[in-house]
PDB file of C-alpha atoms and ligand atoms in Angstrom:
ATOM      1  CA  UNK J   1       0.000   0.000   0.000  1.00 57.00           C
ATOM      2  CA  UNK J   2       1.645   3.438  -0.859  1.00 80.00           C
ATOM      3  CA  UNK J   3       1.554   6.300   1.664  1.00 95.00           C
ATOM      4  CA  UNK J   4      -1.653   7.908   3.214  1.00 97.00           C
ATOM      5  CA  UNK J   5      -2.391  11.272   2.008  1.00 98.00           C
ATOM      6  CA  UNK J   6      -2.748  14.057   4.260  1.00 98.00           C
ATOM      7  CA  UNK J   7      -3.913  18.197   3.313  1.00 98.00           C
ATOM      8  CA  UNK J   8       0.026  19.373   2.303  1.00 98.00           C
ATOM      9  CA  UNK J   9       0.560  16.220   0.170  1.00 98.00           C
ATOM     10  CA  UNK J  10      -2.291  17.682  -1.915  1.00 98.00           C
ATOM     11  CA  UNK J  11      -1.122  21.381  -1.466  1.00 98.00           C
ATOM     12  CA  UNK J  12       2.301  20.278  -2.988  1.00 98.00           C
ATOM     13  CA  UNK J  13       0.280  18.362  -5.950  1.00 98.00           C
ATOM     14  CA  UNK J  14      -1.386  21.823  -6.778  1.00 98.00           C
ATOM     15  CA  UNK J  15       1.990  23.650  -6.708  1.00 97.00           C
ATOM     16  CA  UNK J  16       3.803  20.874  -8.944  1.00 98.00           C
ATOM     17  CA  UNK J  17       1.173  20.991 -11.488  1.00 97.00           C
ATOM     18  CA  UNK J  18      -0.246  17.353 -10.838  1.00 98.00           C
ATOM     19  CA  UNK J  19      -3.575  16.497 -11.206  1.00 98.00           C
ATOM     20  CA  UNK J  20      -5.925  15.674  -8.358  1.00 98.00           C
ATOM     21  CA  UNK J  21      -8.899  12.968  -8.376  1.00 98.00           C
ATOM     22  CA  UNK J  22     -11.314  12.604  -6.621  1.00 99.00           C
ATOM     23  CA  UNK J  23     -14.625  10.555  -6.556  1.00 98.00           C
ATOM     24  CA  UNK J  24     -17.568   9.938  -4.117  1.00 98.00           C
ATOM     25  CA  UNK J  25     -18.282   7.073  -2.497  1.00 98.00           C
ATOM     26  CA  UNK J  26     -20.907   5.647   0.642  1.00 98.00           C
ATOM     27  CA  UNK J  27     -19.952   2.731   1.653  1.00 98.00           C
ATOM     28  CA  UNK J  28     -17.041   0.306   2.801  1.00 98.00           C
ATOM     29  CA  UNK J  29     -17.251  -1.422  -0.503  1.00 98.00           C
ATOM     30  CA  UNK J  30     -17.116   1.314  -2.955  1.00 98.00           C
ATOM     31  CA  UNK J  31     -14.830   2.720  -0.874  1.00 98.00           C
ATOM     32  CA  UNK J  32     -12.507   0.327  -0.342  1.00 98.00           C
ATOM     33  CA  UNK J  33     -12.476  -0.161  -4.481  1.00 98.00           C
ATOM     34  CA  UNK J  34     -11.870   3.314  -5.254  1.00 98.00           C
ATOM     35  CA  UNK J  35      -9.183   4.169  -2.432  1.00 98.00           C
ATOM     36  CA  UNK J  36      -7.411   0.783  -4.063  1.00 98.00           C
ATOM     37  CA  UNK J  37      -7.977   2.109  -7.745  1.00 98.00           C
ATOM     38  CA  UNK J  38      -5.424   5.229  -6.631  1.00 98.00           C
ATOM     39  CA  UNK J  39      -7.778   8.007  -5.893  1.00 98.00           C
ATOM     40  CA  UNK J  40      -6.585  11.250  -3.659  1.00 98.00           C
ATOM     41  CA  UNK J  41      -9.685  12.110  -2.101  1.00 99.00           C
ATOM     42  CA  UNK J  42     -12.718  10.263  -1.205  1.00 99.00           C
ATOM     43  CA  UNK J  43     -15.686  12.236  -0.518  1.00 99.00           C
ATOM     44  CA  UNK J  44     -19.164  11.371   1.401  1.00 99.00           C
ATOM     45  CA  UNK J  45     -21.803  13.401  -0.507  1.00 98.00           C
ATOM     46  CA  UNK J  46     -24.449  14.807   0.580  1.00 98.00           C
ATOM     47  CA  UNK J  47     -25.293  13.625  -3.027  1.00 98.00           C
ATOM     48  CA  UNK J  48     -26.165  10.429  -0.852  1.00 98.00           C
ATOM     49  CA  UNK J  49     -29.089  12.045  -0.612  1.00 97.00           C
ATOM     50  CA  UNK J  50     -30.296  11.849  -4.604  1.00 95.00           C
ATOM     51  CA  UNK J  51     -28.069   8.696  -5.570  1.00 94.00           C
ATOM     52  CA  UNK J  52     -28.152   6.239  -2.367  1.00 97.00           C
ATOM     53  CA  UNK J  53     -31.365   7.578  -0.532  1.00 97.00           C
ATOM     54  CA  UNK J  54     -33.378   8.032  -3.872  1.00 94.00           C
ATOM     55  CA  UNK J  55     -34.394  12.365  -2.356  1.00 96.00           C
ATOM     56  CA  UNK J  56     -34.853  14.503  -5.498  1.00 94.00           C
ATOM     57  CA  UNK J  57     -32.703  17.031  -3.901  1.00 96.00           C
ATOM     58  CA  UNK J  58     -29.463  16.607  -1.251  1.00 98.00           C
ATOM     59  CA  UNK J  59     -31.310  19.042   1.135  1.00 98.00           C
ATOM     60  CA  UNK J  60     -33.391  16.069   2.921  1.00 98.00           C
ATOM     61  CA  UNK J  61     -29.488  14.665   4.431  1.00 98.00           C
ATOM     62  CA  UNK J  62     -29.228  14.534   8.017  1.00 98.00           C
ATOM     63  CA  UNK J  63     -25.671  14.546  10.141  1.00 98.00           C
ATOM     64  CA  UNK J  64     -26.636  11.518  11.563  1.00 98.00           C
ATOM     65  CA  UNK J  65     -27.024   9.586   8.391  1.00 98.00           C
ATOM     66  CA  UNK J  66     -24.415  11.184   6.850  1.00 98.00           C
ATOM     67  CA  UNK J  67     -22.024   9.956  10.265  1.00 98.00           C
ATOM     68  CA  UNK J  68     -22.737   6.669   9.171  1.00 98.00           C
ATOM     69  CA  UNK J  69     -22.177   6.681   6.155  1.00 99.00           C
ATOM     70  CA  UNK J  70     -19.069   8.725   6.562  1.00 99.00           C
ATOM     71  CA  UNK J  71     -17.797   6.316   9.299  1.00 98.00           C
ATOM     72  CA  UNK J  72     -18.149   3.039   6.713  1.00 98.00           C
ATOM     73  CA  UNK J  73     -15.993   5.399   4.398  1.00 99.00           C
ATOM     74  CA  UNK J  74     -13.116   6.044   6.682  1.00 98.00           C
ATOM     75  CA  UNK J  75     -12.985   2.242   7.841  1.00 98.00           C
ATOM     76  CA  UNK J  76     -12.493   1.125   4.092  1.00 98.00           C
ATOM     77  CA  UNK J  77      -9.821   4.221   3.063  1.00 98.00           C
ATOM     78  CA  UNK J  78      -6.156   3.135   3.759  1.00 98.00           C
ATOM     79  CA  UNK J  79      -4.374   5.886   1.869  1.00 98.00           C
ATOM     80  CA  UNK J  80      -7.060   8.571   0.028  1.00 98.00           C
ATOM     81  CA  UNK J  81      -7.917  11.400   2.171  1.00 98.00           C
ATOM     82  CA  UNK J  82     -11.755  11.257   2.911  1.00 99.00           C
ATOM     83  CA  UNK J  83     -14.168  14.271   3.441  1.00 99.00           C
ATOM     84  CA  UNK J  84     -17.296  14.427   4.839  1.00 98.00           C
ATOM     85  CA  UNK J  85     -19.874  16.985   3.527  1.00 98.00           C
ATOM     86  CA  UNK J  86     -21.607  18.848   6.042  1.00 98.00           C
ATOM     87  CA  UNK J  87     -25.292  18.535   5.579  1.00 98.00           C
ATOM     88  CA  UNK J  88     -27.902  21.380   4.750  1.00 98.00           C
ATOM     89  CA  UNK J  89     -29.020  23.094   8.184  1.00 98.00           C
ATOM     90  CA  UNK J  90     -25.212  21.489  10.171  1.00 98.00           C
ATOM     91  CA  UNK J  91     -23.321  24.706   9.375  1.00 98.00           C
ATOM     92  CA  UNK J  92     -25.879  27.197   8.515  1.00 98.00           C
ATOM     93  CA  UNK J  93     -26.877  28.516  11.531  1.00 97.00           C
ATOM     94  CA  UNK J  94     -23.458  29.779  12.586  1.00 97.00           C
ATOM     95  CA  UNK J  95     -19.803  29.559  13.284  1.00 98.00           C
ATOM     96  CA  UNK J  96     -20.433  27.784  16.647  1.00 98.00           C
ATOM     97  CA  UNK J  97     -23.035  25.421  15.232  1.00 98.00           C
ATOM     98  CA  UNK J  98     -20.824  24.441  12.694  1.00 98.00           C
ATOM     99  CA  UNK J  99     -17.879  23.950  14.760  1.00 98.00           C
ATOM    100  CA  UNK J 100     -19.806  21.022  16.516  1.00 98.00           C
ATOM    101  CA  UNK J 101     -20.569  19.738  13.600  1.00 98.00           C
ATOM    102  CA  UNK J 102     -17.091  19.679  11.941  1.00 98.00           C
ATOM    103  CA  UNK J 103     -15.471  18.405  15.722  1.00 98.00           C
ATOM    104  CA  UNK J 104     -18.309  15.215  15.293  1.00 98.00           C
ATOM    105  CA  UNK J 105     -17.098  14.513  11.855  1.00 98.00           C
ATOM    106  CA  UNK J 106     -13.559  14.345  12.960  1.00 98.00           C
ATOM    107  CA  UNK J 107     -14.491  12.545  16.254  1.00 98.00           C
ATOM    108  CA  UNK J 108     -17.066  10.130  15.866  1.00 98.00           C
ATOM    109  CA  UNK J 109     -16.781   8.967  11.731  1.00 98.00           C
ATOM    110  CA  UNK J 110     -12.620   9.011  11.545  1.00 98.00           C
ATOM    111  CA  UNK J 111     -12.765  11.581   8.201  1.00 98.00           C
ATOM    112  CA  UNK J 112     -10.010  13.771   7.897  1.00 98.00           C
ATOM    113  CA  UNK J 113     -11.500  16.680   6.706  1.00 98.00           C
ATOM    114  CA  UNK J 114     -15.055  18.732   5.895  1.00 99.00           C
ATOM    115  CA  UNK J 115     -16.549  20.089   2.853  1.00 99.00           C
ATOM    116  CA  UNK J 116     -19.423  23.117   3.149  1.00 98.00           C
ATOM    117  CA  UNK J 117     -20.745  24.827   0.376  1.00 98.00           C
ATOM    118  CA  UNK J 118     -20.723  28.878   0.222  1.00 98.00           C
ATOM    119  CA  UNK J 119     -18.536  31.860  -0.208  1.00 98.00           C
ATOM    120  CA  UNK J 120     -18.482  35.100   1.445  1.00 98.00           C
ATOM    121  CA  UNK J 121     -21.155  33.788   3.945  1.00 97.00           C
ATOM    122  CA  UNK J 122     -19.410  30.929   5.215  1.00 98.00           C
ATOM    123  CA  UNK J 123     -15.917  32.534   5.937  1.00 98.00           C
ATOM    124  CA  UNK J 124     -16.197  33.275   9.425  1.00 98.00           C
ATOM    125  CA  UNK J 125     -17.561  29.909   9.663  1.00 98.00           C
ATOM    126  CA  UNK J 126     -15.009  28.009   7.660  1.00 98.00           C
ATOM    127  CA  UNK J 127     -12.531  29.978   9.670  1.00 98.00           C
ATOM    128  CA  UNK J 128     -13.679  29.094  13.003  1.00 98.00           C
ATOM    129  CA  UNK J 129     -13.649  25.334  11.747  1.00 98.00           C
ATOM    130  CA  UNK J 130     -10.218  25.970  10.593  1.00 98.00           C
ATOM    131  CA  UNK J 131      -8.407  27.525  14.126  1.00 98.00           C
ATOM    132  CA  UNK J 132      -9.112  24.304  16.217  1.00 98.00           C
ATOM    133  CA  UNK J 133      -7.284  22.246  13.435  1.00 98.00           C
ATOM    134  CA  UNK J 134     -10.049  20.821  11.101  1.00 98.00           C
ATOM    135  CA  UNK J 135      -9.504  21.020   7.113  1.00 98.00           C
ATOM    136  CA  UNK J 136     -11.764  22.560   5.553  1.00 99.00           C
ATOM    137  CA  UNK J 137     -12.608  22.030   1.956  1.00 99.00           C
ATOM    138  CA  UNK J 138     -15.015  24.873   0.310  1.00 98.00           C
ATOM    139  CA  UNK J 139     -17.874  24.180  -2.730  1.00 98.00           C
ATOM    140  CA  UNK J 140     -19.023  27.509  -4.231  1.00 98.00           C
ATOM    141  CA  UNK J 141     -20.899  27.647  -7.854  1.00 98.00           C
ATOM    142  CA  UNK J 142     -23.852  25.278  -8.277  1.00 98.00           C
ATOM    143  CA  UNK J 143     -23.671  24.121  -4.778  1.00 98.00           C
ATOM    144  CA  UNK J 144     -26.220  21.683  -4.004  1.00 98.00           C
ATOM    145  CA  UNK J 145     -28.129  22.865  -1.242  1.00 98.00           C
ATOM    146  CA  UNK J 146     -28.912  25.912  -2.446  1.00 97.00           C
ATOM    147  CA  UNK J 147     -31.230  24.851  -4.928  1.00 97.00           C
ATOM    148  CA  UNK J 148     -34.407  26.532  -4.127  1.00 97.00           C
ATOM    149  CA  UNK J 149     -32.945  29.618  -3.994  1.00 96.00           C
ATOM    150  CA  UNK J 150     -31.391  28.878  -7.583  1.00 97.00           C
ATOM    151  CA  UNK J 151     -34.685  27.371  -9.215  1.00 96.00           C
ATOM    152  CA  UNK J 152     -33.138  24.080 -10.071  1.00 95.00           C
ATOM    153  CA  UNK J 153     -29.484  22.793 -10.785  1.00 95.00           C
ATOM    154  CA  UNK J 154     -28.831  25.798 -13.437  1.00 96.00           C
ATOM    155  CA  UNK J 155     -24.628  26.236 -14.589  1.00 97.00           C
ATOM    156  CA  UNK J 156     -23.694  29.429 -12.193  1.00 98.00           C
ATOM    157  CA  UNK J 157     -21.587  32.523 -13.207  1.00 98.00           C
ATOM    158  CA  UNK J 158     -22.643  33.432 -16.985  1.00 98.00           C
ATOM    159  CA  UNK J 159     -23.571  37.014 -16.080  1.00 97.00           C
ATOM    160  CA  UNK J 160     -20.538  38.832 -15.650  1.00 97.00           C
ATOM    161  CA  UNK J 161     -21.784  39.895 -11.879  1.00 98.00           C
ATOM    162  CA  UNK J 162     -21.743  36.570 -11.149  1.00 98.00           C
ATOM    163  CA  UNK J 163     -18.958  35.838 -12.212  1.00 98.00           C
ATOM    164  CA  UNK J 164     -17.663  38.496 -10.826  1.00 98.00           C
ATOM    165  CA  UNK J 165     -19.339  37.438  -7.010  1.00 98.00           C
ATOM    166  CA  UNK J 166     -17.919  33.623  -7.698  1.00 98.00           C
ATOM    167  CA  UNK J 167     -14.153  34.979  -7.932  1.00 98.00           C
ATOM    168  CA  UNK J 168     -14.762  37.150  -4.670  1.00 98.00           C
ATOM    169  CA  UNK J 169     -16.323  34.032  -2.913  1.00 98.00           C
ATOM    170  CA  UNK J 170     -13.679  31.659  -3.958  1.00 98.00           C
ATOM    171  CA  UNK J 171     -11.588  33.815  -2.952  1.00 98.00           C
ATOM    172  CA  UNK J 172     -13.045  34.468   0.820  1.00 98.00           C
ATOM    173  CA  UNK J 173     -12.876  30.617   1.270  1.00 98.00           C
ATOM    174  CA  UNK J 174      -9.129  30.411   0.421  1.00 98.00           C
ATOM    175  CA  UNK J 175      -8.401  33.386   2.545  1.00 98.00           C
ATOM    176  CA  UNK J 176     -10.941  32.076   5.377  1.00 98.00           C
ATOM    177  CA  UNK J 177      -8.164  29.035   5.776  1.00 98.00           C
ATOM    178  CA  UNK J 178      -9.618  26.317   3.572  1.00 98.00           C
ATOM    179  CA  UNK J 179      -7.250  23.282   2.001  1.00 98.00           C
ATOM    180  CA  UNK J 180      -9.171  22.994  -1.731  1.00 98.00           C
ATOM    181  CA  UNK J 181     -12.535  24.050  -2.836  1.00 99.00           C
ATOM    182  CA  UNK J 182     -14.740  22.491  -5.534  1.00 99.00           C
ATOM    183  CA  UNK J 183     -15.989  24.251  -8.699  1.00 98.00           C
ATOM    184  CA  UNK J 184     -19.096  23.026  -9.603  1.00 98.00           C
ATOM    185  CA  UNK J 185     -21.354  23.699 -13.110  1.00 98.00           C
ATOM    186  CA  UNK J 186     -19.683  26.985 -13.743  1.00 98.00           C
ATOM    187  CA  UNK J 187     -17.852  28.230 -17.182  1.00 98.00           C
ATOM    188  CA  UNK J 188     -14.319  27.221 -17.902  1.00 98.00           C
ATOM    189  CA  UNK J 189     -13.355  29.979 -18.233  1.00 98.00           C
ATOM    190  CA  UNK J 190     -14.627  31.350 -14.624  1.00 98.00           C
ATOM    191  CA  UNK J 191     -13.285  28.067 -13.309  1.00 98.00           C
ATOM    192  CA  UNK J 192     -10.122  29.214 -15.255  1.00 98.00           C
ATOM    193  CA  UNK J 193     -10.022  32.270 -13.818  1.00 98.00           C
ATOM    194  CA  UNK J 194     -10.735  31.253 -10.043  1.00 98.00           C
ATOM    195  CA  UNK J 195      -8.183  28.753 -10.388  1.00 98.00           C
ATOM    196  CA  UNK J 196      -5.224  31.023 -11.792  1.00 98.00           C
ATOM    197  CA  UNK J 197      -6.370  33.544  -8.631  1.00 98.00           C
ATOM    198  CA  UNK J 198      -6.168  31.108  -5.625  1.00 98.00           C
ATOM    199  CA  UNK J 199      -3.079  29.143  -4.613  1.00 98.00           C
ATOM    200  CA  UNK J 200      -5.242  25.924  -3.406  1.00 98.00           C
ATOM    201  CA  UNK J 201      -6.333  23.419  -5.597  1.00 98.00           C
ATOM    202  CA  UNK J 202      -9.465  23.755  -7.319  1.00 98.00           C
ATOM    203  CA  UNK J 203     -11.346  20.305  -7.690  1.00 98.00           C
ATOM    204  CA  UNK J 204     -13.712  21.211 -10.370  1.00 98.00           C
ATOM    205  CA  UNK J 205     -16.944  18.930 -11.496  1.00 98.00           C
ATOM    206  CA  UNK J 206     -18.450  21.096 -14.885  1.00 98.00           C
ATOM    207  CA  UNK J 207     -15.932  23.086 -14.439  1.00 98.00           C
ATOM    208  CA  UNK J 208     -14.395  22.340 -17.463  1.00 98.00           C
ATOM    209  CA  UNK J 209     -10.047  21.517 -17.528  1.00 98.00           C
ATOM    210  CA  UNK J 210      -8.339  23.926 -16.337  1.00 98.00           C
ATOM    211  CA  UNK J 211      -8.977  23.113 -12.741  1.00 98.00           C
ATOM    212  CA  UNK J 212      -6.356  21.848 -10.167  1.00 98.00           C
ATOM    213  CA  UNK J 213      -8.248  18.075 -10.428  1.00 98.00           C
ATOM    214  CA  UNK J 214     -11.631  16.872 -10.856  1.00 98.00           C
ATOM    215  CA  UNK J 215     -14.657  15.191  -8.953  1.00 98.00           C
ATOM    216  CA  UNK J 216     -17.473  12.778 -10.152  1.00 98.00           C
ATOM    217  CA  UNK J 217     -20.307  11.285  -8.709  1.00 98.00           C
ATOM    218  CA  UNK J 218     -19.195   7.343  -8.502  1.00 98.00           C
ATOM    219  CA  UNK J 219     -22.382   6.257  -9.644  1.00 97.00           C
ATOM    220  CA  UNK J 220     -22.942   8.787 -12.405  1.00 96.00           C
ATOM    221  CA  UNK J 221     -18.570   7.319 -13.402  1.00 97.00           C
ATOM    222  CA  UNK J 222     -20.070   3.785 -12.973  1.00 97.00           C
ATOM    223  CA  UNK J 223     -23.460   4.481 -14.897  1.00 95.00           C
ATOM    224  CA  UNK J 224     -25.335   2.914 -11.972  1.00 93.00           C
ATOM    225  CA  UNK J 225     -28.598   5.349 -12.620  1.00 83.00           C
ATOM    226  CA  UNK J 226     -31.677   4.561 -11.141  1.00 76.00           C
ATOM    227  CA  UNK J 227     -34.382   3.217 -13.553  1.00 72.00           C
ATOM    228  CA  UNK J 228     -36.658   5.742 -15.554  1.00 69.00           C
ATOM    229  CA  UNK J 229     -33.373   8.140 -15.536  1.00 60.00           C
ATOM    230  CA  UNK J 230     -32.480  10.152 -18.818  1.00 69.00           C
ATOM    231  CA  UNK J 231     -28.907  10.405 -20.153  1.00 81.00           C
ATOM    232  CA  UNK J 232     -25.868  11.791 -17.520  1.00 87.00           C
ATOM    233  CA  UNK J 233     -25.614  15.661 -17.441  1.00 91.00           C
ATOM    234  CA  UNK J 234     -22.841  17.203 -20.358  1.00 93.00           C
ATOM    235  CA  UNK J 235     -19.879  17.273 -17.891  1.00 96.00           C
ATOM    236  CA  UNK J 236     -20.403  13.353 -16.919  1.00 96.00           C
ATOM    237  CA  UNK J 237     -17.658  11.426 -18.590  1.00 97.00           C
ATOM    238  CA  UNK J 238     -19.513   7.276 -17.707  1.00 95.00           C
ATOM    239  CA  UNK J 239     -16.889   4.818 -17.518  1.00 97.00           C
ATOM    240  CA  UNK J 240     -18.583   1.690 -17.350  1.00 97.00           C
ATOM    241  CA  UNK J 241     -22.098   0.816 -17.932  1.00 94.00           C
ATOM    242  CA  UNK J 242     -22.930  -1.124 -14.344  1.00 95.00           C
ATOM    243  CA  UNK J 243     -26.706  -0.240 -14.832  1.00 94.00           C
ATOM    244  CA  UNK J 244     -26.922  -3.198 -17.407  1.00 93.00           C
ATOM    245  CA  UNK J 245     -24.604  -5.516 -16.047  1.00 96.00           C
ATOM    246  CA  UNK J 246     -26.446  -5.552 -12.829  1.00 96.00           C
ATOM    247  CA  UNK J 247     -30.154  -6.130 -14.545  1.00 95.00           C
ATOM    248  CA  UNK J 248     -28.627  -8.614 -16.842  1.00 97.00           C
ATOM    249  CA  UNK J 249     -26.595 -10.573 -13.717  1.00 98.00           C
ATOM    250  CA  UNK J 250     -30.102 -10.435 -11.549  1.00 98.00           C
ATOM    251  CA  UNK J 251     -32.202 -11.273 -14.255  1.00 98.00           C
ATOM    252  CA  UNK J 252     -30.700 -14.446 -15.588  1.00 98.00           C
ATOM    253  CA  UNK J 253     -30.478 -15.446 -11.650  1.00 98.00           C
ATOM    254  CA  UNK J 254     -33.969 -14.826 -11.232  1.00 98.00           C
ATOM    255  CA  UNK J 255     -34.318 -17.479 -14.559  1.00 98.00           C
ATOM    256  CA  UNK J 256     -31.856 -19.950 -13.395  1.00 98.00           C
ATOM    257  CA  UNK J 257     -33.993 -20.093 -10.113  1.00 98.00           C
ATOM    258  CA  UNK J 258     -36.930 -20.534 -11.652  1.00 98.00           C
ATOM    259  CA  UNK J 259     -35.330 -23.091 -14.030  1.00 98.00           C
ATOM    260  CA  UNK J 260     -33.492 -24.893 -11.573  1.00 98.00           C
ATOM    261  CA  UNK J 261     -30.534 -23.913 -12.948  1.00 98.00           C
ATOM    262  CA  UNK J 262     -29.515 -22.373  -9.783  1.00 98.00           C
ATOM    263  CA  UNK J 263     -27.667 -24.223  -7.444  1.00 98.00           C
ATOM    264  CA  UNK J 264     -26.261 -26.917  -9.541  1.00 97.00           C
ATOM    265  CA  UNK J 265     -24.020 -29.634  -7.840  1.00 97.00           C
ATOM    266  CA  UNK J 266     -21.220 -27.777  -7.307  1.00 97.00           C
ATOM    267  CA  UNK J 267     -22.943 -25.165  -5.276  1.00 98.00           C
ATOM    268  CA  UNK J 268     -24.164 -27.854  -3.006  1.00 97.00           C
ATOM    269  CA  UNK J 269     -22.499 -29.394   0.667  1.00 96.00           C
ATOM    270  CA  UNK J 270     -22.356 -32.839   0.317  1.00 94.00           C
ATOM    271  CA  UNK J 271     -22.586 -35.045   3.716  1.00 93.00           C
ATOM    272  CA  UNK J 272     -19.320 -36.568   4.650  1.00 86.00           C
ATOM    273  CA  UNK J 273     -19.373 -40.541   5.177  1.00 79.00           C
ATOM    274  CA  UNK J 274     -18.625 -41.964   8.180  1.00 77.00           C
ATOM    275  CA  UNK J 275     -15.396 -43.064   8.562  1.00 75.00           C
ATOM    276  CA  UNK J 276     -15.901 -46.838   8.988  1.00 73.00           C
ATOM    277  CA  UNK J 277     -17.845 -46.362   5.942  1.00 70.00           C
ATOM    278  CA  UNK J 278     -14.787 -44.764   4.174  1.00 68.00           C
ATOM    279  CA  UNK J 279     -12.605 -47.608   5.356  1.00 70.00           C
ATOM    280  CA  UNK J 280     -14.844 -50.235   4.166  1.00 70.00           C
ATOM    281  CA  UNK J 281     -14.866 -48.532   0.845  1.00 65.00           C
ATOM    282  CA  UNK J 282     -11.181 -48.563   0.570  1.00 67.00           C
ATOM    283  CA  UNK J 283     -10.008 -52.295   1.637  1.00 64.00           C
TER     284      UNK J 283
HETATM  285  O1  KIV V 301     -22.300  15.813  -2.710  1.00 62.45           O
HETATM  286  C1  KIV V 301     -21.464  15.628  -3.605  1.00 62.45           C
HETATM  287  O2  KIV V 301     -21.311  14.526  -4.137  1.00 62.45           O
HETATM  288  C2  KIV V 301     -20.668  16.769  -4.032  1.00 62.45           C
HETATM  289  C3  KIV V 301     -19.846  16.607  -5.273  1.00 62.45           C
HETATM  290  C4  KIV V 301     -20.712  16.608  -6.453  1.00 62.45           C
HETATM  291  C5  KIV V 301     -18.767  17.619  -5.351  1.00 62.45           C
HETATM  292  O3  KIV V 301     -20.700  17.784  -3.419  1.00 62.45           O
END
């Protein structure tokens, strides 16, 4: 196994120009596959929410069920550095609310590190998370839990204010103390921009190349979608197509059962003879 990452391994990657990946993941499984595939970070979603917990939106996540899930992460990772996102309503109400929050992550589900989405309005808060020792890792463009507010998941920062308000809160986060923030559905060339302006790396997911290293969803990189579901969004890149392996694999198991296929001999314990039987057999 080669060495555990910690926050200035990936602060060094950004200043020598290599590229960081990162993926989700929600369970000690998943996990343990994609830590031994070579990723850098491992995050625990609140995307849990839409891809494990079948919400429509990430906003529904509680820190309890996101503890859990965080903790069968952390058990699984023997070299990525995981992160835990904070759920909608943990940090929100304040510095001091968040605080707790962050200190339960670190305490109770073994993560390394938190990830809370915001710019400006979250400094104080990812600074006070920052002072007693926890890395922080900052979100700000389409950020998740803001959806209401944004009328859907709509690509942020085409209007030159915008844009304009994204480099300011990109830049709050780096000064408030954070490690890395992710870019998410913005333009390149904001993404571009941010990411030529801050000294940590940018983890970017439609965010386009330029960024310090990139994030997917592991299910949207796996194509596990749940039925009904239309293609991936543009900036999905899916590796594999899991979605029909897995009906194909259950559905010819549901026909060998019904068959009697399934179990053939081999699948079967046989009885062992009794040993005077065994003897008698072999004289
Ligand atoms: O919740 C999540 O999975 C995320 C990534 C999309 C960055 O925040």
């Amino acid at each position: 196994m080669s060495k555990r990452i910690f926050v200035p391994d990936l602060i060094r990657k950004r200043q020598r120009g290599e590229r960081i990946a990162m993926l989700t993941a929600y369970d000690f499984t998943f996990a343990a596959l994609v830590d031994r595939a070579g990723v850098d970070i491992i995050l625990v979603g609140d995307s849990l929410g839409t891809v494990v917990q079948g919400h429509e939106t990430t906003i529904p996540v509680t820190v309890d069920e996101m503890l859990y899930h965080s903790k069968l992460v952390a058990r699984a990772a023997q070299r990525a550095l995981v992160v835990a996102d904070m759920p909608f309503m943990s940090y929100q109400p304040g510095p001091d609310t968040a605080l707790q929050t962050a200190g339960r992550f670190i305490k109770e589900s073994g993560v390394s590190a938190v990830k809370l989405e915001g710019g400006v309005s979250v400094s104080s808060t990812i600074k006070r998370i920052v002072d007693v020792g926890i890395p922080v890792m900052g979100h700000v463009g389409l950020t998740p839990q803001s959806y209401h507010k944004m009328g859907g998941y709509k690509v942020q920062g085409k209007q030159s204010a915008d844009a304009k308000q994204l480099l300011d809160d990109a830049k709050a986060v780096e000064d408030a103390g954070a490690f890395s923030i992710v870019l998410e559905g913005i333009p390149a060339s904001l993404a571009a921009q941010i990411t030529d302006n801050l000294s940590i790396p940018t983890v970017g997911i439609g965010a386009g190349s330029h960024c310090s290293g990139q994030v997917l969803v592991l299910h949207d990189l796996l194509g596990i979608t749940p039925l009904g579901d239309e293609q991936p969004p543009k900036f999905v890149k899916q590796y594999a197509n899991l979605k029909s392996e897995i009906l194909s694999a259950v559905e010819t198991f549901v026909a060998d059962v019904s068959t009697g296929k399934f179990p053939a001999a081999e699948h079967e314990y046989k009885v062992s003879k009794p040993r005077s039987a065994q003897r008698r057999a072999a004289s």
